[in-house]
mmCIF file of C-alpha atoms and ligand atoms in Angstrom:
data_model
loop_
_atom_site.group_PDB
_atom_site.id
_atom_site.type_symbol
_atom_site.label_atom_id
_atom_site.label_comp_id
_atom_site.label_asym_id
_atom_site.label_seq_id
_atom_site.Cartn_x
_atom_site.Cartn_y
_atom_site.Cartn_z
ATOM 1 C CA MET A 1332 -19.616 -132.120 140.116
ATOM 2 C CA MET A 1333 -18.529 -133.032 143.627
ATOM 3 C CA ARG A 1334 -20.903 -132.430 146.481
ATOM 4 C CA GLU A 1335 -20.102 -131.294 149.991
ATOM 5 C CA GLU A 1336 -21.137 -134.624 151.494
ATOM 6 C CA ASP A 1337 -18.540 -136.469 149.381
ATOM 7 C CA PHE A 1338 -15.753 -135.060 151.566
ATOM 8 C CA GLU A 1339 -14.134 -136.084 154.816
ATOM 9 C CA TYR A 1340 -13.482 -132.703 156.418
ATOM 10 C CA LYS A 1341 -14.908 -129.214 156.323
ATOM 11 C CA VAL A 1342 -12.271 -126.612 157.153
ATOM 12 C CA ALA A 1343 -13.040 -122.891 157.209
ATOM 13 C CA ALA A 1344 -11.219 -119.622 157.847
ATOM 14 C CA SER A 1345 -12.608 -116.114 158.108
ATOM 15 C CA GLY A 1346 -12.544 -112.836 156.282
ATOM 16 C CA ARG A 1347 -12.004 -109.873 158.581
ATOM 17 C CA VAL A 1348 -12.751 -106.243 159.197
ATOM 18 C CA ASN A 1349 -10.201 -103.978 160.766
ATOM 19 C CA ILE A 1350 -11.858 -101.724 163.317
ATOM 20 C CA ILE A 1351 -8.871 -99.429 163.682
ATOM 21 C CA GLY A 1352 -5.104 -99.477 163.155
ATOM 22 C CA GLU A 1353 -4.717 -99.220 159.389
ATOM 23 C CA HIS A 1354 -1.351 -99.704 157.687
ATOM 24 C CA ILE A 1355 0.145 -100.311 161.096
ATOM 25 C CA ASP A 1356 0.832 -104.050 161.055
ATOM 26 C CA TYR A 1357 3.922 -103.780 158.856
ATOM 27 C CA CYS A 1358 5.105 -100.831 160.976
ATOM 28 C CA GLY A 1359 5.223 -103.041 164.078
ATOM 29 C CA GLY A 1360 2.271 -101.522 165.957
ATOM 30 C CA LYS A 1361 -1.027 -102.710 167.369
ATOM 31 C CA VAL A 1362 -4.100 -103.232 165.201
ATOM 32 C CA MET A 1363 -7.698 -104.122 166.024
ATOM 33 C CA PRO A 1364 -9.248 -106.534 163.529
ATOM 34 C CA ALA A 1365 -12.155 -108.943 164.047
ATOM 35 C CA ALA A 1366 -12.878 -112.162 162.139
ATOM 36 C CA LEU A 1367 -16.133 -112.385 160.187
ATOM 37 C CA SER A 1368 -18.740 -115.038 159.582
ATOM 38 C CA LEU A 1369 -17.997 -114.495 155.872
ATOM 39 C CA LYS A 1370 -15.590 -117.386 155.299
ATOM 40 C CA ASN A 1371 -13.720 -119.493 152.814
ATOM 41 C CA THR A 1372 -14.670 -123.116 153.397
ATOM 42 C CA VAL A 1373 -12.598 -126.003 152.049
ATOM 43 C CA TYR A 1374 -14.184 -129.441 151.813
ATOM 44 C CA VAL A 1375 -11.343 -131.931 151.560
ATOM 45 C CA ARG A 1376 -10.573 -135.663 151.300
ATOM 46 C CA PRO A 1377 -7.387 -137.616 150.584
ATOM 47 C CA ASN A 1378 -7.187 -139.100 147.068
ATOM 48 C CA GLY A 1379 -4.112 -141.322 147.302
ATOM 49 C CA THR A 1380 -2.315 -139.546 144.414
ATOM 50 C CA ASP A 1381 0.369 -136.863 144.293
ATOM 51 C CA THR A 1382 -1.975 -134.137 143.075
ATOM 52 C CA ILE A 1383 -4.202 -131.616 144.775
ATOM 53 C CA ASN A 1384 -7.398 -131.354 142.730
ATOM 54 C CA ILE A 1385 -9.378 -128.185 143.278
ATOM 55 C CA SER A 1386 -12.914 -127.301 142.291
ATOM 56 C CA TRP A 1387 -15.117 -124.411 143.338
ATOM 57 C CA THR A 1388 -18.759 -124.055 144.272
ATOM 58 C CA THR A 1389 -18.903 -120.814 142.318
ATOM 59 C CA LEU A 1390 -16.782 -121.589 139.228
ATOM 60 C CA PRO A 1391 -16.859 -124.142 136.459
ATOM 61 C CA ASP A 1392 -13.027 -124.417 136.522
ATOM 62 C CA THR A 1393 -11.081 -127.324 137.990
ATOM 63 C CA VAL A 1394 -7.352 -127.279 138.601
ATOM 64 C CA SER A 1395 -4.850 -130.055 139.401
ATOM 65 C CA LEU A 1396 -1.662 -129.159 141.227
ATOM 66 C CA ASN A 1397 1.243 -131.588 141.232
ATOM 67 C CA ILE A 1398 2.677 -131.646 144.754
ATOM 68 C CA SER A 1399 6.262 -131.709 143.472
ATOM 69 C CA GLU A 1400 5.779 -128.806 141.043
ATOM 70 C CA LEU A 1401 4.051 -126.218 143.165
ATOM 71 C CA GLU A 1402 6.426 -123.449 142.048
ATOM 72 C CA ASN A 1403 4.828 -123.535 138.607
ATOM 73 C CA TYR A 1404 1.302 -122.277 139.179
ATOM 74 C CA ARG A 1405 1.809 -118.565 139.719
ATOM 75 C CA HIS A 1406 0.110 -117.730 136.416
ATOM 76 C CA LEU A 1407 -3.175 -119.462 137.293
ATOM 77 C CA LYS A 1408 -6.203 -117.215 137.447
ATOM 78 C CA TYR A 1409 -7.832 -119.531 139.980
ATOM 79 C CA GLY A 1410 -5.823 -121.868 142.172
ATOM 80 C CA ASN A 1411 -2.738 -119.682 142.507
ATOM 81 C CA TYR A 1412 -3.461 -118.805 146.141
ATOM 82 C CA GLN A 1413 -3.988 -122.473 146.937
ATOM 83 C CA ALA A 1414 -0.767 -123.421 145.115
ATOM 84 C CA GLY A 1415 1.204 -120.729 146.958
ATOM 85 C CA SER A 1416 -0.242 -121.812 150.295
ATOM 86 C CA ALA A 1417 0.588 -125.473 149.660
ATOM 87 C CA LEU A 1418 4.100 -124.583 148.490
ATOM 88 C CA LEU A 1419 4.941 -122.438 151.510
ATOM 89 C CA TRP A 1420 3.506 -125.040 153.905
ATOM 90 C CA GLN A 1421 5.641 -127.693 152.203
ATOM 91 C CA LYS A 1422 8.723 -125.452 152.340
ATOM 92 C CA ALA A 1423 8.135 -124.996 156.071
ATOM 93 C CA GLY A 1424 8.729 -128.746 156.391
ATOM 94 C CA HIS A 1425 5.190 -130.106 156.413
ATOM 95 C CA LYS A 1426 4.065 -133.170 154.540
ATOM 96 C CA LEU A 1427 1.507 -132.741 151.760
ATOM 97 C CA VAL A 1428 -0.782 -135.557 150.698
ATOM 98 C CA GLY A 1429 -2.768 -135.737 147.473
ATOM 99 C CA CYS A 1430 -6.345 -134.626 148.013
ATOM 100 C CA ASP A 1431 -9.536 -133.343 146.424
ATOM 101 C CA MET A 1432 -10.762 -129.954 147.563
ATOM 102 C CA LEU A 1433 -13.986 -128.110 147.003
ATOM 103 C CA GLN A 1434 -13.555 -124.415 147.737
ATOM 104 C CA ASP A 1435 -16.546 -122.323 148.757
ATOM 105 C CA CYS A 1436 -15.652 -118.650 149.145
ATOM 106 C CA LYS A 1437 -18.231 -116.441 150.836
ATOM 107 C CA VAL A 1438 -15.801 -113.555 151.340
ATOM 108 C CA PRO A 1439 -16.450 -111.211 148.417
ATOM 109 C CA PHE A 1440 -13.338 -110.913 146.222
ATOM 110 C CA GLY A 1441 -11.567 -107.573 146.164
ATOM 111 C CA SER A 1442 -13.785 -106.250 148.956
ATOM 112 C CA GLY A 1443 -10.979 -105.418 151.373
ATOM 113 C CA LEU A 1444 -12.342 -108.113 153.709
ATOM 114 C CA SER A 1445 -9.329 -110.362 153.125
ATOM 115 C CA SER A 1446 -10.696 -113.029 150.844
ATOM 116 C CA SER A 1447 -7.113 -113.953 149.969
ATOM 117 C CA ALA A 1448 -6.129 -114.477 153.622
ATOM 118 C CA ALA A 1449 -9.248 -116.599 154.178
ATOM 119 C CA ILE A 1450 -8.374 -118.745 151.154
ATOM 120 C CA GLU A 1451 -4.725 -119.156 152.157
ATOM 121 C CA VAL A 1452 -5.398 -119.888 155.820
ATOM 122 C CA SER A 1453 -8.230 -122.362 155.173
ATOM 123 C CA THR A 1454 -6.265 -124.120 152.431
ATOM 124 C CA ILE A 1455 -3.248 -124.644 154.697
ATOM 125 C CA ALA A 1456 -5.453 -125.795 157.575
ATOM 126 C CA ALA A 1457 -7.206 -128.206 155.190
ATOM 127 C CA LEU A 1458 -3.902 -129.585 153.889
ATOM 128 C CA ALA A 1459 -2.640 -130.144 157.429
ATOM 129 C CA THR A 1460 -5.922 -131.770 158.469
ATOM 130 C CA VAL A 1461 -6.038 -134.169 155.545
ATOM 131 C CA ALA A 1462 -2.395 -135.130 156.236
ATOM 132 C CA GLY A 1463 -3.421 -136.029 159.798
ATOM 133 C CA GLU A 1464 -1.391 -133.218 161.320
ATOM 134 C CA LYS A 1465 -2.327 -131.141 164.358
ATOM 135 C CA PHE A 1466 -1.491 -127.548 163.517
ATOM 136 C CA ASP A 1467 -0.854 -124.319 165.345
ATOM 137 C CA ASN A 1468 -3.109 -121.471 164.152
ATOM 138 C CA VAL A 1469 -0.364 -118.856 164.466
ATOM 139 C CA GLU A 1470 2.023 -120.952 162.388
ATOM 140 C CA VAL A 1471 -0.691 -121.336 159.753
ATOM 141 C CA ALA A 1472 -1.196 -117.549 159.749
ATOM 142 C CA LEU A 1473 2.531 -116.870 159.326
ATOM 143 C CA CYS A 1474 2.789 -119.380 156.516
ATOM 144 C CA ALA A 1475 -0.264 -117.890 154.785
ATOM 145 C CA GLN A 1476 1.367 -114.462 155.041
ATOM 146 C CA SER A 1477 4.502 -115.849 153.353
ATOM 147 C CA ALA A 1478 2.310 -117.240 150.572
ATOM 148 C CA GLU A 1479 0.720 -113.822 150.042
ATOM 149 C CA ARG A 1480 4.138 -112.180 149.917
ATOM 150 C CA GLU A 1481 6.156 -114.694 147.998
ATOM 151 C CA TYR A 1482 3.547 -116.154 145.682
ATOM 152 C CA ALA A 1483 0.934 -113.408 145.248
ATOM 153 C CA GLY A 1484 3.484 -110.575 145.419
ATOM 154 C CA VAL A 1485 1.723 -108.410 148.047
ATOM 155 C CA ASN A 1486 4.235 -107.423 150.715
ATOM 156 C CA CYS A 1487 1.565 -107.559 153.403
ATOM 157 C CA GLY A 1488 1.742 -107.500 157.193
ATOM 158 C CA ILE A 1489 0.368 -110.220 159.475
ATOM 159 C CA MET A 1490 -2.996 -108.709 160.440
ATOM 160 C CA ASP A 1491 -5.285 -110.384 157.905
ATOM 161 C CA GLN A 1492 -3.925 -113.903 158.157
ATOM 162 C CA TYR A 1493 -3.742 -113.692 161.956
ATOM 163 C CA ALA A 1494 -7.349 -112.511 162.213
ATOM 164 C CA SER A 1495 -8.485 -115.129 159.715
ATOM 165 C CA ALA A 1496 -6.812 -117.929 161.694
ATOM 166 C CA CYS A 1497 -7.133 -116.808 165.327
ATOM 167 C CA GLY A 1498 -10.346 -114.763 165.468
ATOM 168 C CA LYS A 1499 -12.878 -115.419 168.235
ATOM 169 C CA LYS A 1500 -16.638 -115.137 168.155
ATOM 170 C CA GLY A 1501 -17.846 -111.756 169.418
ATOM 171 C CA MET A 1502 -14.311 -110.487 170.008
ATOM 172 C CA ALA A 1503 -12.151 -107.737 168.597
ATOM 173 C CA MET A 1504 -8.455 -108.598 168.610
ATOM 174 C CA LEU A 1505 -5.875 -106.180 169.918
ATOM 175 C CA LEU A 1506 -2.919 -107.647 168.074
ATOM 176 C CA ASP A 1507 0.631 -106.483 168.678
ATOM 177 C CA CYS A 1508 2.202 -107.070 165.282
ATOM 178 C CA LYS A 1509 5.739 -106.987 166.659
ATOM 179 C CA THR A 1510 5.347 -109.670 169.330
ATOM 180 C CA LEU A 1511 2.177 -111.371 167.988
ATOM 181 C CA GLU A 1512 0.636 -111.089 171.440
ATOM 182 C CA CYS A 1513 -3.113 -110.766 171.141
ATOM 183 C CA ASP A 1514 -5.663 -109.509 173.667
ATOM 184 C CA TYR A 1515 -9.265 -110.322 172.904
ATOM 185 C CA LEU A 1516 -11.732 -107.529 173.696
ATOM 186 C CA PRO A 1517 -15.482 -108.178 173.630
ATOM 187 C CA LEU A 1518 -16.890 -106.188 170.734
ATOM 188 C CA GLU A 1519 -19.778 -104.774 172.717
ATOM 189 C CA LEU A 1520 -21.138 -101.732 170.951
ATOM 190 C CA GLY A 1521 -24.011 -100.855 173.260
ATOM 191 C CA ALA A 1522 -26.783 -99.130 171.309
ATOM 192 C CA TYR A 1523 -24.741 -99.299 168.087
ATOM 193 C CA SER A 1524 -24.134 -101.843 165.346
ATOM 194 C CA LEU A 1525 -21.324 -102.267 162.871
ATOM 195 C CA VAL A 1526 -22.422 -101.883 159.257
ATOM 196 C CA ILE A 1527 -20.112 -103.131 156.491
ATOM 197 C CA THR A 1528 -20.564 -101.536 153.074
ATOM 198 C CA ASP A 1529 -18.668 -102.363 149.888
ATOM 199 C CA CYS A 1530 -18.067 -99.435 147.549
ATOM 200 C CA CYS A 1531 -17.883 -102.076 144.786
ATOM 201 C CA LYS A 1532 -15.117 -100.368 142.907
ATOM 202 C CA PRO A 1533 -12.871 -103.201 141.795
ATOM 203 C CA HIS A 1534 -9.366 -103.057 143.220
ATOM 204 C CA SER A 1535 -6.483 -105.369 143.912
ATOM 205 C CA LEU A 1536 -3.659 -104.785 146.342
ATOM 206 C CA ALA A 1537 -1.190 -106.404 143.938
ATOM 207 C CA ASP A 1538 -1.848 -103.637 141.387
ATOM 208 C CA SER A 1539 -2.296 -100.857 143.914
ATOM 209 C CA LYS A 1540 0.172 -98.614 145.665
ATOM 210 C CA TYR A 1541 0.153 -100.878 148.724
ATOM 211 C CA ASN A 1542 3.746 -102.037 148.255
ATOM 212 C CA GLU A 1543 4.782 -98.433 147.568
ATOM 213 C CA ARG A 1544 3.288 -97.288 150.878
ATOM 214 C CA ARG A 1545 5.138 -100.008 152.655
ATOM 215 C CA SER A 1546 8.486 -98.960 151.127
ATOM 216 C CA GLU A 1547 7.777 -95.336 152.037
ATOM 217 C CA THR A 1548 7.391 -96.266 155.697
ATOM 218 C CA GLU A 1549 10.635 -98.247 155.533
ATOM 219 C CA GLU A 1550 12.436 -95.251 154.064
ATOM 220 C CA ALA A 1551 11.006 -92.941 156.740
ATOM 221 C CA LEU A 1552 12.153 -95.386 159.427
ATOM 222 C CA LYS A 1553 15.724 -95.426 158.088
ATOM 223 C CA ILE A 1554 15.923 -91.643 158.210
ATOM 224 C CA LEU A 1555 14.424 -91.376 161.710
ATOM 225 C CA GLN A 1556 16.753 -94.083 163.023
ATOM 226 C CA LYS A 1557 19.625 -91.615 162.540
ATOM 227 C CA ARG A 1558 18.228 -89.738 165.534
ATOM 228 C CA LEU A 1559 16.000 -92.200 167.392
ATOM 229 C CA ASP A 1560 16.801 -95.585 168.882
ATOM 230 C CA ILE A 1561 13.823 -97.424 167.358
ATOM 231 C CA THR A 1562 13.264 -100.663 165.448
ATOM 232 C CA CYS A 1563 9.955 -99.713 163.841
ATOM 233 C CA LEU A 1564 7.826 -96.629 163.156
ATOM 234 C CA ALA A 1565 5.236 -97.711 165.709
ATOM 235 C CA ASP A 1566 7.822 -97.215 168.472
ATOM 236 C CA ILE A 1567 7.818 -93.441 167.962
ATOM 237 C CA THR A 1568 5.803 -91.388 170.431
ATOM 238 C CA PRO A 1569 3.903 -88.320 169.183
ATOM 239 C CA VAL A 1570 6.332 -86.091 171.148
ATOM 240 C CA GLN A 1571 9.425 -87.698 169.588
ATOM 241 C CA PHE A 1572 7.810 -87.372 166.202
ATOM 242 C CA SER A 1573 7.160 -83.674 166.590
ATOM 243 C CA GLN A 1574 10.882 -83.234 167.366
ATOM 244 C CA CYS A 1575 12.130 -85.270 164.401
ATOM 245 C CA ALA A 1576 9.472 -84.782 161.702
ATOM 246 C CA HIS A 1577 11.539 -82.066 159.985
ATOM 247 C CA MET A 1578 14.135 -84.703 159.056
ATOM 248 C CA LEU A 1579 11.702 -86.247 156.594
ATOM 249 C CA PRO A 1580 10.821 -85.094 153.088
ATOM 250 C CA ARG A 1581 7.171 -84.012 152.799
ATOM 251 C CA VAL A 1582 5.571 -87.231 151.546
ATOM 252 C CA LEU A 1583 7.470 -89.465 153.968
ATOM 253 C CA ARG A 1584 6.531 -87.085 156.771
ATOM 254 C CA MET A 1585 2.854 -87.461 155.896
ATOM 255 C CA ARG A 1586 3.114 -91.265 155.893
ATOM 256 C CA ALA A 1587 4.961 -91.371 159.213
ATOM 257 C CA GLU A 1588 2.561 -88.904 160.804
ATOM 258 C CA HIS A 1589 -0.331 -91.198 159.920
ATOM 259 C CA VAL A 1590 1.450 -94.164 161.500
ATOM 260 C CA VAL A 1591 2.358 -92.349 164.722
ATOM 261 C CA ASN A 1592 -1.147 -90.927 165.225
ATOM 262 C CA GLU A 1593 -2.951 -94.095 164.178
ATOM 263 C CA CYS A 1594 -0.960 -96.076 166.779
ATOM 264 C CA GLN A 1595 -2.086 -93.564 169.357
ATOM 265 C CA ARG A 1596 -5.693 -93.936 168.167
ATOM 266 C CA VAL A 1597 -5.516 -97.718 168.573
ATOM 267 C CA ARG A 1598 -4.381 -97.307 172.176
ATOM 268 C CA THR A 1599 -7.213 -94.859 172.871
ATOM 269 C CA ALA A 1600 -9.735 -97.062 171.043
ATOM 270 C CA ALA A 1601 -8.832 -100.054 173.219
ATOM 271 C CA GLN A 1602 -9.368 -97.940 176.341
ATOM 272 C CA ALA A 1603 -12.643 -96.608 174.943
ATOM 273 C CA MET A 1604 -13.896 -100.127 174.269
ATOM 274 C CA ARG A 1605 -12.889 -101.349 177.704
ATOM 275 C CA ALA A 1606 -14.779 -98.381 179.207
ATOM 276 C CA GLY A 1607 -17.807 -98.874 176.937
ATOM 277 C CA ASN A 1608 -17.281 -95.406 175.423
ATOM 278 C CA ILE A 1609 -18.546 -96.153 171.920
ATOM 279 C CA GLU A 1610 -18.943 -92.468 170.988
ATOM 280 C CA LEU A 1611 -15.191 -92.021 171.479
ATOM 281 C CA LEU A 1612 -14.517 -95.121 169.395
ATOM 282 C CA GLY A 1613 -16.667 -93.547 166.672
ATOM 283 C CA ARG A 1614 -14.674 -90.312 166.717
ATOM 284 C CA LEU A 1615 -11.407 -92.233 166.463
ATOM 285 C CA ILE A 1616 -12.782 -94.159 163.497
ATOM 286 C CA ASN A 1617 -13.612 -90.861 161.764
ATOM 287 C CA GLN A 1618 -10.128 -89.516 162.505
ATOM 288 C CA SER A 1619 -8.573 -92.677 161.146
ATOM 289 C CA HIS A 1620 -10.359 -92.203 157.831
ATOM 290 C CA ALA A 1621 -9.337 -88.557 157.585
ATOM 291 C CA SER A 1622 -5.725 -89.580 158.142
ATOM 292 C CA LEU A 1623 -5.889 -92.347 155.518
ATOM 293 C CA LYS A 1624 -7.361 -89.840 153.100
ATOM 294 C CA ASN A 1625 -5.120 -86.846 153.726
ATOM 295 C CA LEU A 1626 -1.834 -88.248 154.990
ATOM 296 C CA TYR A 1627 -1.560 -91.857 153.914
ATOM 297 C CA GLN A 1628 -3.522 -91.324 150.700
ATOM 298 C CA THR A 1629 -4.968 -94.823 150.414
ATOM 299 C CA THR A 1630 -8.642 -93.975 150.015
ATOM 300 C CA GLY A 1631 -9.931 -92.603 146.687
ATOM 301 C CA PHE A 1632 -13.013 -90.903 145.324
ATOM 302 C CA GLU A 1633 -15.566 -93.690 145.823
ATOM 303 C CA PRO A 1634 -14.544 -94.739 149.356
ATOM 304 C CA ASP A 1635 -14.439 -91.067 150.377
ATOM 305 C CA VAL A 1636 -17.953 -90.462 149.043
ATOM 306 C CA LEU A 1637 -19.237 -93.516 150.896
ATOM 307 C CA VAL A 1638 -17.588 -92.507 154.173
ATOM 308 C CA GLU A 1639 -18.639 -88.891 153.887
ATOM 309 C CA ALA A 1640 -22.261 -89.865 153.259
ATOM 310 C CA ALA A 1641 -22.195 -92.213 156.258
ATOM 311 C CA GLN A 1642 -20.627 -89.565 158.488
ATOM 312 C CA ASN A 1643 -23.374 -87.124 157.470
ATOM 313 C CA TYR A 1644 -26.071 -89.461 158.772
ATOM 314 C CA PRO A 1645 -27.060 -88.179 162.222
ATOM 315 C CA GLU A 1646 -27.172 -91.589 163.926
ATOM 316 C CA CYS A 1647 -23.830 -92.726 162.505
ATOM 317 C CA ILE A 1648 -21.052 -91.912 164.989
ATOM 318 C CA GLY A 1649 -18.079 -93.159 162.977
ATOM 319 C CA SER A 1650 -17.211 -94.422 159.513
ATOM 320 C CA ARG A 1651 -13.986 -95.298 157.729
ATOM 321 C CA LEU A 1652 -12.471 -97.384 154.983
ATOM 322 C CA THR A 1653 -11.220 -100.708 156.325
ATOM 323 C CA GLY A 1654 -8.335 -102.799 154.972
ATOM 324 C CA GLY A 1655 -5.574 -102.090 152.483
ATOM 325 C CA GLY A 1656 -7.485 -99.292 150.775
ATOM 326 C CA PHE A 1657 -7.991 -97.886 147.260
ATOM 327 C CA GLY A 1658 -11.474 -99.450 147.255
ATOM 328 C CA GLY A 1659 -13.271 -102.168 149.181
ATOM 329 C CA CYS A 1660 -15.386 -101.871 152.302
ATOM 330 C CA THR A 1661 -16.179 -99.231 154.869
ATOM 331 C CA ILE A 1662 -17.303 -99.857 158.430
ATOM 332 C CA SER A 1663 -19.827 -97.589 160.110
ATOM 333 C CA LEU A 1664 -21.073 -97.442 163.688
ATOM 334 C CA VAL A 1665 -24.799 -96.796 163.551
ATOM 335 C CA LYS A 1666 -27.611 -96.709 166.148
ATOM 336 C CA THR A 1667 -29.019 -100.206 165.925
ATOM 337 C CA GLU A 1668 -32.652 -99.186 165.420
ATOM 338 C CA CYS A 1669 -31.655 -96.933 162.514
ATOM 339 C CA VAL A 1670 -29.618 -99.528 160.592
ATOM 340 C CA PRO A 1671 -32.238 -100.352 157.917
ATOM 341 C CA GLU A 1672 -32.904 -96.665 157.246
ATOM 342 C CA PHE A 1673 -29.160 -95.923 157.261
ATOM 343 C CA LYS A 1674 -28.434 -98.612 154.670
ATOM 344 C CA ASP A 1675 -31.181 -97.360 152.412
ATOM 345 C CA TYR A 1676 -29.977 -93.762 152.719
ATOM 346 C CA LEU A 1677 -26.320 -94.671 152.223
ATOM 347 C CA LEU A 1678 -26.785 -96.815 149.117
ATOM 348 C CA LYS A 1679 -28.912 -94.118 147.472
ATOM 349 C CA ALA A 1680 -26.581 -91.264 148.416
ATOM 350 C CA TYR A 1681 -23.616 -93.209 147.025
ATOM 351 C CA ALA A 1682 -25.333 -94.168 143.782
ATOM 352 C CA ARG A 1683 -26.229 -90.513 143.167
ATOM 353 C CA ARG A 1684 -22.614 -89.384 143.396
ATOM 354 C CA THR A 1685 -20.666 -92.266 141.801
ATOM 355 C CA SER A 1686 -21.081 -94.687 138.921
ATOM 356 C CA TYR A 1687 -21.173 -97.722 141.207
ATOM 357 C CA ASN A 1688 -23.811 -99.378 143.362
ATOM 358 C CA ALA A 1689 -22.667 -100.156 146.889
ATOM 359 C CA VAL A 1690 -23.694 -103.279 148.810
ATOM 360 C CA CYS A 1691 -24.068 -103.896 152.548
ATOM 361 C CA TYR A 1692 -22.965 -107.274 153.923
ATOM 362 C CA ASP A 1693 -24.559 -108.962 156.913
ATOM 363 C CA ALA A 1694 -21.879 -110.602 158.981
ATOM 364 C CA GLU A 1695 -21.186 -111.484 162.566
ATOM 365 C CA ILE A 1696 -17.914 -111.514 164.435
ATOM 366 C CA SER A 1697 -16.854 -115.086 164.362
ATOM 367 C CA ASP A 1698 -14.187 -117.718 165.088
ATOM 368 C CA GLY A 1699 -11.112 -118.024 162.864
ATOM 369 C CA ILE A 1700 -10.179 -121.539 161.713
ATOM 370 C CA THR A 1701 -12.773 -124.257 162.287
ATOM 371 C CA VAL A 1702 -12.380 -127.946 161.424
ATOM 372 C CA GLU A 1703 -15.268 -130.374 161.236
ATOM 373 C CA LYS A 1704 -15.025 -134.094 160.519
ATOM 374 C CA LEU A 1705 -17.827 -135.019 158.120
ATOM 375 C CA LYS A 1706 -17.380 -138.810 158.065
HETATM 376 C C1 GLA B 892 -3.955 -105.261 153.794
HETATM 377 C C2 GLA B 892 -2.757 -106.099 154.253
HETATM 378 C C3 GLA B 892 -2.585 -106.025 155.770
HETATM 379 C C4 GLA B 892 -2.592 -104.578 156.267
HETATM 380 C C5 GLA B 892 -3.765 -103.800 155.668
HETATM 381 C C6 GLA B 892 -3.706 -102.337 155.996
HETATM 382 O O1 GLA B 892 -5.148 -105.798 154.243
HETATM 383 O O2 GLA B 892 -2.898 -107.431 153.855
HETATM 384 O O3 GLA B 892 -1.387 -106.685 156.144
HETATM 385 O O4 GLA B 892 -1.372 -103.952 156.001
HETATM 386 O O5 GLA B 892 -3.823 -103.938 154.267
HETATM 387 O O6 GLA B 892 -3.897 -102.137 157.357
#
């Protein structure tokens, strides 16, 4: 069993929450994630061979990846994300060196907090570090996204990997997913705190309807482009949409309506945050959930119960499902002094109505990639 102090570097990348702007990244709009202090940490050292040896703090398994055969590890239960990340980094022209890695994942799996992005981003940053390379965080994020798409088979946008790599302590990120320009906004919530709650219903984006939603938005775009001069759904204004919505079949119209309105909500949310209007932010968060539930249809029974219970709590001003959907975590804005009582209420209310027990995670808003030299 290798210990942390046996390694030369400690490289970490974050999980994330998305405050608002759901299913918008792959439609070319702006999203508002924030990186979390729940991280995947990779302890790494060179080993002078042509293999990457991986062990985990939480698993008995060990895996060896041959640097020249990285295509061949897609079937692995553990180590496939690392193999995909290494492969895509190599394909992008970077040198890989043999190394030993100890992976310590504190982002709960399948929680919708982007454990996979944290693993991919930290693994690439660790590989670059151990090869003596200075890396660009945005390039690491883009490469991690390619790994998720090409190796893990989830046709994701850039939000998770970007937040995981480029997050900043205490800051929400207003990320334009078309240009990759990012404004950092202090996440100052006044009298409120952000509570993260996992509905604990297992889910995986690879098996979910995530890819289907993405194709639906692409289909809607193609139809609307017959009338509108646009390159992505996020370019459509609410007025344009009301004039063209009839061109779309019902389901595609629902999906596009979510995208158009959610983009508008992100713009309003950024203004609300800049003005310190947290009550307005809360209302937008509630509207976002309703739209994900009714129009985009990416919520589900358990997340809806959790959000509804939170929204019924008098001192909670906003609650919604965060991330890809179909399970995972909700975020709630709650009066800080009521947080302990809120958590207690919420977990009990949820357990009464579902067959799962929810969990609240304590996390701060944190930096993305960090690299520490240990010896
Ligand atoms: C997942 C994907 C992201 C994004 C969200 C939904 O987390 O990885 O790219 O599309 O879902 O907003």
